[in-house]
Amino acid sequence: MNGEDTWGQRAVCRTADPDELFVEGAAQNRAKALCTGCPVRTECLAYALDHRIEHGIWGGMTERERRALLRRRPLVTSWRRLLETARSEHDRLARPDEARAWEATTG
């Protein structure tokens, strides 16, 4: 199995009742809360966007939120690549701040 096949095995929701993830209205906020802190939230969202999944909470977003995102960015051909690049850039930029904070506490 490659990385695309295994991210679901690390998802927080893998043990949740599927009926809790495919809800409407206010219940969607409870379902989205399950995604908070999930180690594969980015992979999950990218999968849903790349495969145009229309129902359920995926990567912390409702179907309406995903549709709006797809409309705003119609030229994106790979959400997986875009989100992985954004995460890498965020991590790269966050490191110098962490290093300065560490130096301030130890120096």
PDB file of C-alpha atoms in Angstrom:
ATOM      1  CA  MET A   1       0.000   0.000   0.000  1.00  0.00           C
ATOM      2  CA  ASN A   2       1.160   3.521  -0.707  1.00  0.00           C
ATOM      3  CA  GLY A   3       0.569   6.705   1.301  1.00  0.00           C
ATOM      4  CA  GLU A   4      -2.649   7.462  -0.552  1.00  0.00           C
ATOM      5  CA  ASP A   5      -4.107   4.155   0.587  1.00  0.00           C
ATOM      6  CA  THR A   6      -3.048   4.261   4.234  1.00  0.00           C
ATOM      7  CA  TRP A   7      -3.958   7.750   5.477  1.00  0.00           C
ATOM      8  CA  GLY A   8      -7.474   6.570   6.345  1.00  0.00           C
ATOM      9  CA  GLN A   9      -6.030   4.059   8.791  1.00  0.00           C
ATOM     10  CA  ARG A  10      -4.610   6.966  10.829  1.00  0.00           C
ATOM     11  CA  ALA A  11      -7.774   9.091  10.754  1.00  0.00           C
ATOM     12  CA  VAL A  12      -9.416   9.999  14.052  1.00  0.00           C
ATOM     13  CA  CYS A  13     -12.836   9.235  12.540  1.00  0.00           C
ATOM     14  CA  ARG A  14     -11.974   5.665  11.543  1.00  0.00           C
ATOM     15  CA  THR A  15     -13.767   4.381  14.638  1.00  0.00           C
ATOM     16  CA  ALA A  16     -16.634   6.873  14.524  1.00  0.00           C
ATOM     17  CA  ASP A  17     -20.147   5.960  13.512  1.00  0.00           C
ATOM     18  CA  PRO A  18     -20.394   6.930   9.803  1.00  0.00           C
ATOM     19  CA  ASP A  19     -23.880   8.282  10.452  1.00  0.00           C
ATOM     20  CA  GLU A  20     -22.241  10.956  12.633  1.00  0.00           C
ATOM     21  CA  LEU A  21     -20.082  12.154   9.737  1.00  0.00           C
ATOM     22  CA  PHE A  22     -22.831  12.365   7.134  1.00  0.00           C
ATOM     23  CA  VAL A  23     -25.190  14.779   8.855  1.00  0.00           C
ATOM     24  CA  GLU A  24     -26.929  18.045   8.115  1.00  0.00           C
ATOM     25  CA  GLY A  25     -27.461  21.341   9.891  1.00  0.00           C
ATOM     26  CA  ALA A  26     -26.033  22.013  13.352  1.00  0.00           C
ATOM     27  CA  ALA A  27     -24.851  18.412  13.664  1.00  0.00           C
ATOM     28  CA  GLN A  28     -22.193  19.233  11.068  1.00  0.00           C
ATOM     29  CA  ASN A  29     -20.331  21.362  13.611  1.00  0.00           C
ATOM     30  CA  ARG A  30     -20.097  18.388  15.968  1.00  0.00           C
ATOM     31  CA  ALA A  31     -18.847  16.224  13.114  1.00  0.00           C
ATOM     32  CA  LYS A  32     -16.280  18.852  12.083  1.00  0.00           C
ATOM     33  CA  ALA A  33     -14.989  19.000  15.661  1.00  0.00           C
ATOM     34  CA  LEU A  34     -13.912  15.381  15.293  1.00  0.00           C
ATOM     35  CA  CYS A  35     -11.439  16.531  12.624  1.00  0.00           C
ATOM     36  CA  THR A  36      -9.715  18.983  14.950  1.00  0.00           C
ATOM     37  CA  GLY A  37      -6.268  17.648  15.680  1.00  0.00           C
ATOM     38  CA  CYS A  38      -6.589  14.715  13.273  1.00  0.00           C
ATOM     39  CA  PRO A  39      -3.132  13.812  11.963  1.00  0.00           C
ATOM     40  CA  VAL A  40      -4.427  13.231   8.422  1.00  0.00           C
ATOM     41  CA  ARG A  41      -6.862  16.129   8.110  1.00  0.00           C
ATOM     42  CA  THR A  42      -4.987  17.563   5.107  1.00  0.00           C
ATOM     43  CA  GLU A  43      -4.872  14.239   3.283  1.00  0.00           C
ATOM     44  CA  CYS A  44      -8.564  13.681   3.960  1.00  0.00           C
ATOM     45  CA  LEU A  45      -9.561  17.102   2.646  1.00  0.00           C
ATOM     46  CA  ALA A  46      -7.356  16.729  -0.427  1.00  0.00           C
ATOM     47  CA  TYR A  47      -8.920  13.341  -1.170  1.00  0.00           C
ATOM     48  CA  ALA A  48     -12.438  14.750  -0.954  1.00  0.00           C
ATOM     49  CA  LEU A  49     -11.577  17.723  -3.152  1.00  0.00           C
ATOM     50  CA  ASP A  50      -9.649  15.717  -5.744  1.00  0.00           C
ATOM     51  CA  HIS A  51     -12.431  13.132  -5.974  1.00  0.00           C
ATOM     52  CA  ARG A  52     -15.264  15.703  -5.789  1.00  0.00           C
ATOM     53  CA  ILE A  53     -16.942  13.896  -2.897  1.00  0.00           C
ATOM     54  CA  GLU A  54     -20.280  15.562  -2.399  1.00  0.00           C
ATOM     55  CA  HIS A  55     -21.482  14.257   0.965  1.00  0.00           C
ATOM     56  CA  GLY A  56     -20.218  14.218   4.513  1.00  0.00           C
ATOM     57  CA  ILE A  57     -17.536  15.933   6.523  1.00  0.00           C
ATOM     58  CA  TRP A  58     -14.078  15.451   5.055  1.00  0.00           C
ATOM     59  CA  GLY A  59     -10.949  17.150   6.358  1.00  0.00           C
ATOM     60  CA  GLY A  60     -13.022  19.357   8.618  1.00  0.00           C
ATOM     61  CA  MET A  61     -15.150  20.809   5.823  1.00  0.00           C
ATOM     62  CA  THR A  62     -18.783  20.335   4.903  1.00  0.00           C
ATOM     63  CA  GLU A  63     -19.902  19.623   1.361  1.00  0.00           C
ATOM     64  CA  ARG A  64     -21.027  23.250   1.028  1.00  0.00           C
ATOM     65  CA  GLU A  65     -17.634  24.536   2.166  1.00  0.00           C
ATOM     66  CA  ARG A  66     -15.841  22.210  -0.249  1.00  0.00           C
ATOM     67  CA  ARG A  67     -18.070  23.280  -3.163  1.00  0.00           C
ATOM     68  CA  ALA A  68     -17.341  26.938  -2.388  1.00  0.00           C
ATOM     69  CA  LEU A  69     -13.609  26.231  -2.299  1.00  0.00           C
ATOM     70  CA  LEU A  70     -13.770  24.373  -5.609  1.00  0.00           C
ATOM     71  CA  ARG A  71     -15.620  27.322  -7.175  1.00  0.00           C
ATOM     72  CA  ARG A  72     -13.051  29.802  -5.844  1.00  0.00           C
ATOM     73  CA  ARG A  73     -10.108  27.768  -7.171  1.00  0.00           C
ATOM     74  CA  PRO A  74     -11.316  26.128 -10.418  1.00  0.00           C
ATOM     75  CA  LEU A  75      -7.820  25.817 -11.896  1.00  0.00           C
ATOM     76  CA  VAL A  76      -6.402  23.579  -9.168  1.00  0.00           C
ATOM     77  CA  THR A  77      -5.638  20.203 -10.738  1.00  0.00           C
ATOM     78  CA  SER A  78      -4.290  18.466  -7.622  1.00  0.00           C
ATOM     79  CA  TRP A  79      -5.513  19.523  -4.201  1.00  0.00           C
ATOM     80  CA  ARG A  80      -3.224  16.953  -2.663  1.00  0.00           C
ATOM     81  CA  ARG A  81      -0.157  18.572  -4.188  1.00  0.00           C
ATOM     82  CA  LEU A  82      -1.385  22.087  -3.367  1.00  0.00           C
ATOM     83  CA  LEU A  83      -2.182  21.304   0.276  1.00  0.00           C
ATOM     84  CA  GLU A  84       1.028  19.326   0.831  1.00  0.00           C
ATOM     85  CA  THR A  85       3.060  22.216  -0.604  1.00  0.00           C
ATOM     86  CA  ALA A  86       1.213  24.720   1.582  1.00  0.00           C
ATOM     87  CA  ARG A  87       1.784  22.578   4.675  1.00  0.00           C
ATOM     88  CA  SER A  88       5.497  22.203   3.900  1.00  0.00           C
ATOM     89  CA  GLU A  89       5.853  25.949   3.394  1.00  0.00           C
ATOM     90  CA  HIS A  90       3.986  26.647   6.631  1.00  0.00           C
ATOM     91  CA  ASP A  91       6.204  24.219   8.521  1.00  0.00           C
ATOM     92  CA  ARG A  92       9.333  25.725   6.979  1.00  0.00           C
ATOM     93  CA  LEU A  93       8.310  29.258   7.934  1.00  0.00           C
ATOM     94  CA  ALA A  94       7.224  28.227  11.433  1.00  0.00           C
ATOM     95  CA  ARG A  95      10.591  26.693  12.303  1.00  0.00           C
ATOM     96  CA  PRO A  96      12.558  29.963  12.544  1.00  0.00           C
ATOM     97  CA  ASP A  97       9.945  31.359  14.947  1.00  0.00           C
ATOM     98  CA  GLU A  98      10.183  28.240  17.077  1.00  0.00           C
ATOM     99  CA  ALA A  99      13.971  28.464  17.080  1.00  0.00           C
ATOM    100  CA  ARG A 100      13.875  32.118  18.166  1.00  0.00           C
ATOM    101  CA  ALA A 101      11.357  31.312  20.899  1.00  0.00           C
ATOM    102  CA  TRP A 102      13.541  28.474  22.148  1.00  0.00           C
ATOM    103  CA  GLU A 103      16.633  30.689  22.124  1.00  0.00           C
ATOM    104  CA  ALA A 104      14.768  33.367  24.078  1.00  0.00           C
ATOM    105  CA  THR A 105      13.872  30.897  26.812  1.00  0.00           C
ATOM    106  CA  THR A 106      17.332  29.331  27.032  1.00  0.00           C
ATOM    107  CA  GLY A 107      19.543  32.318  26.290  1.00  0.00           C
TER     108      GLY A 107
END
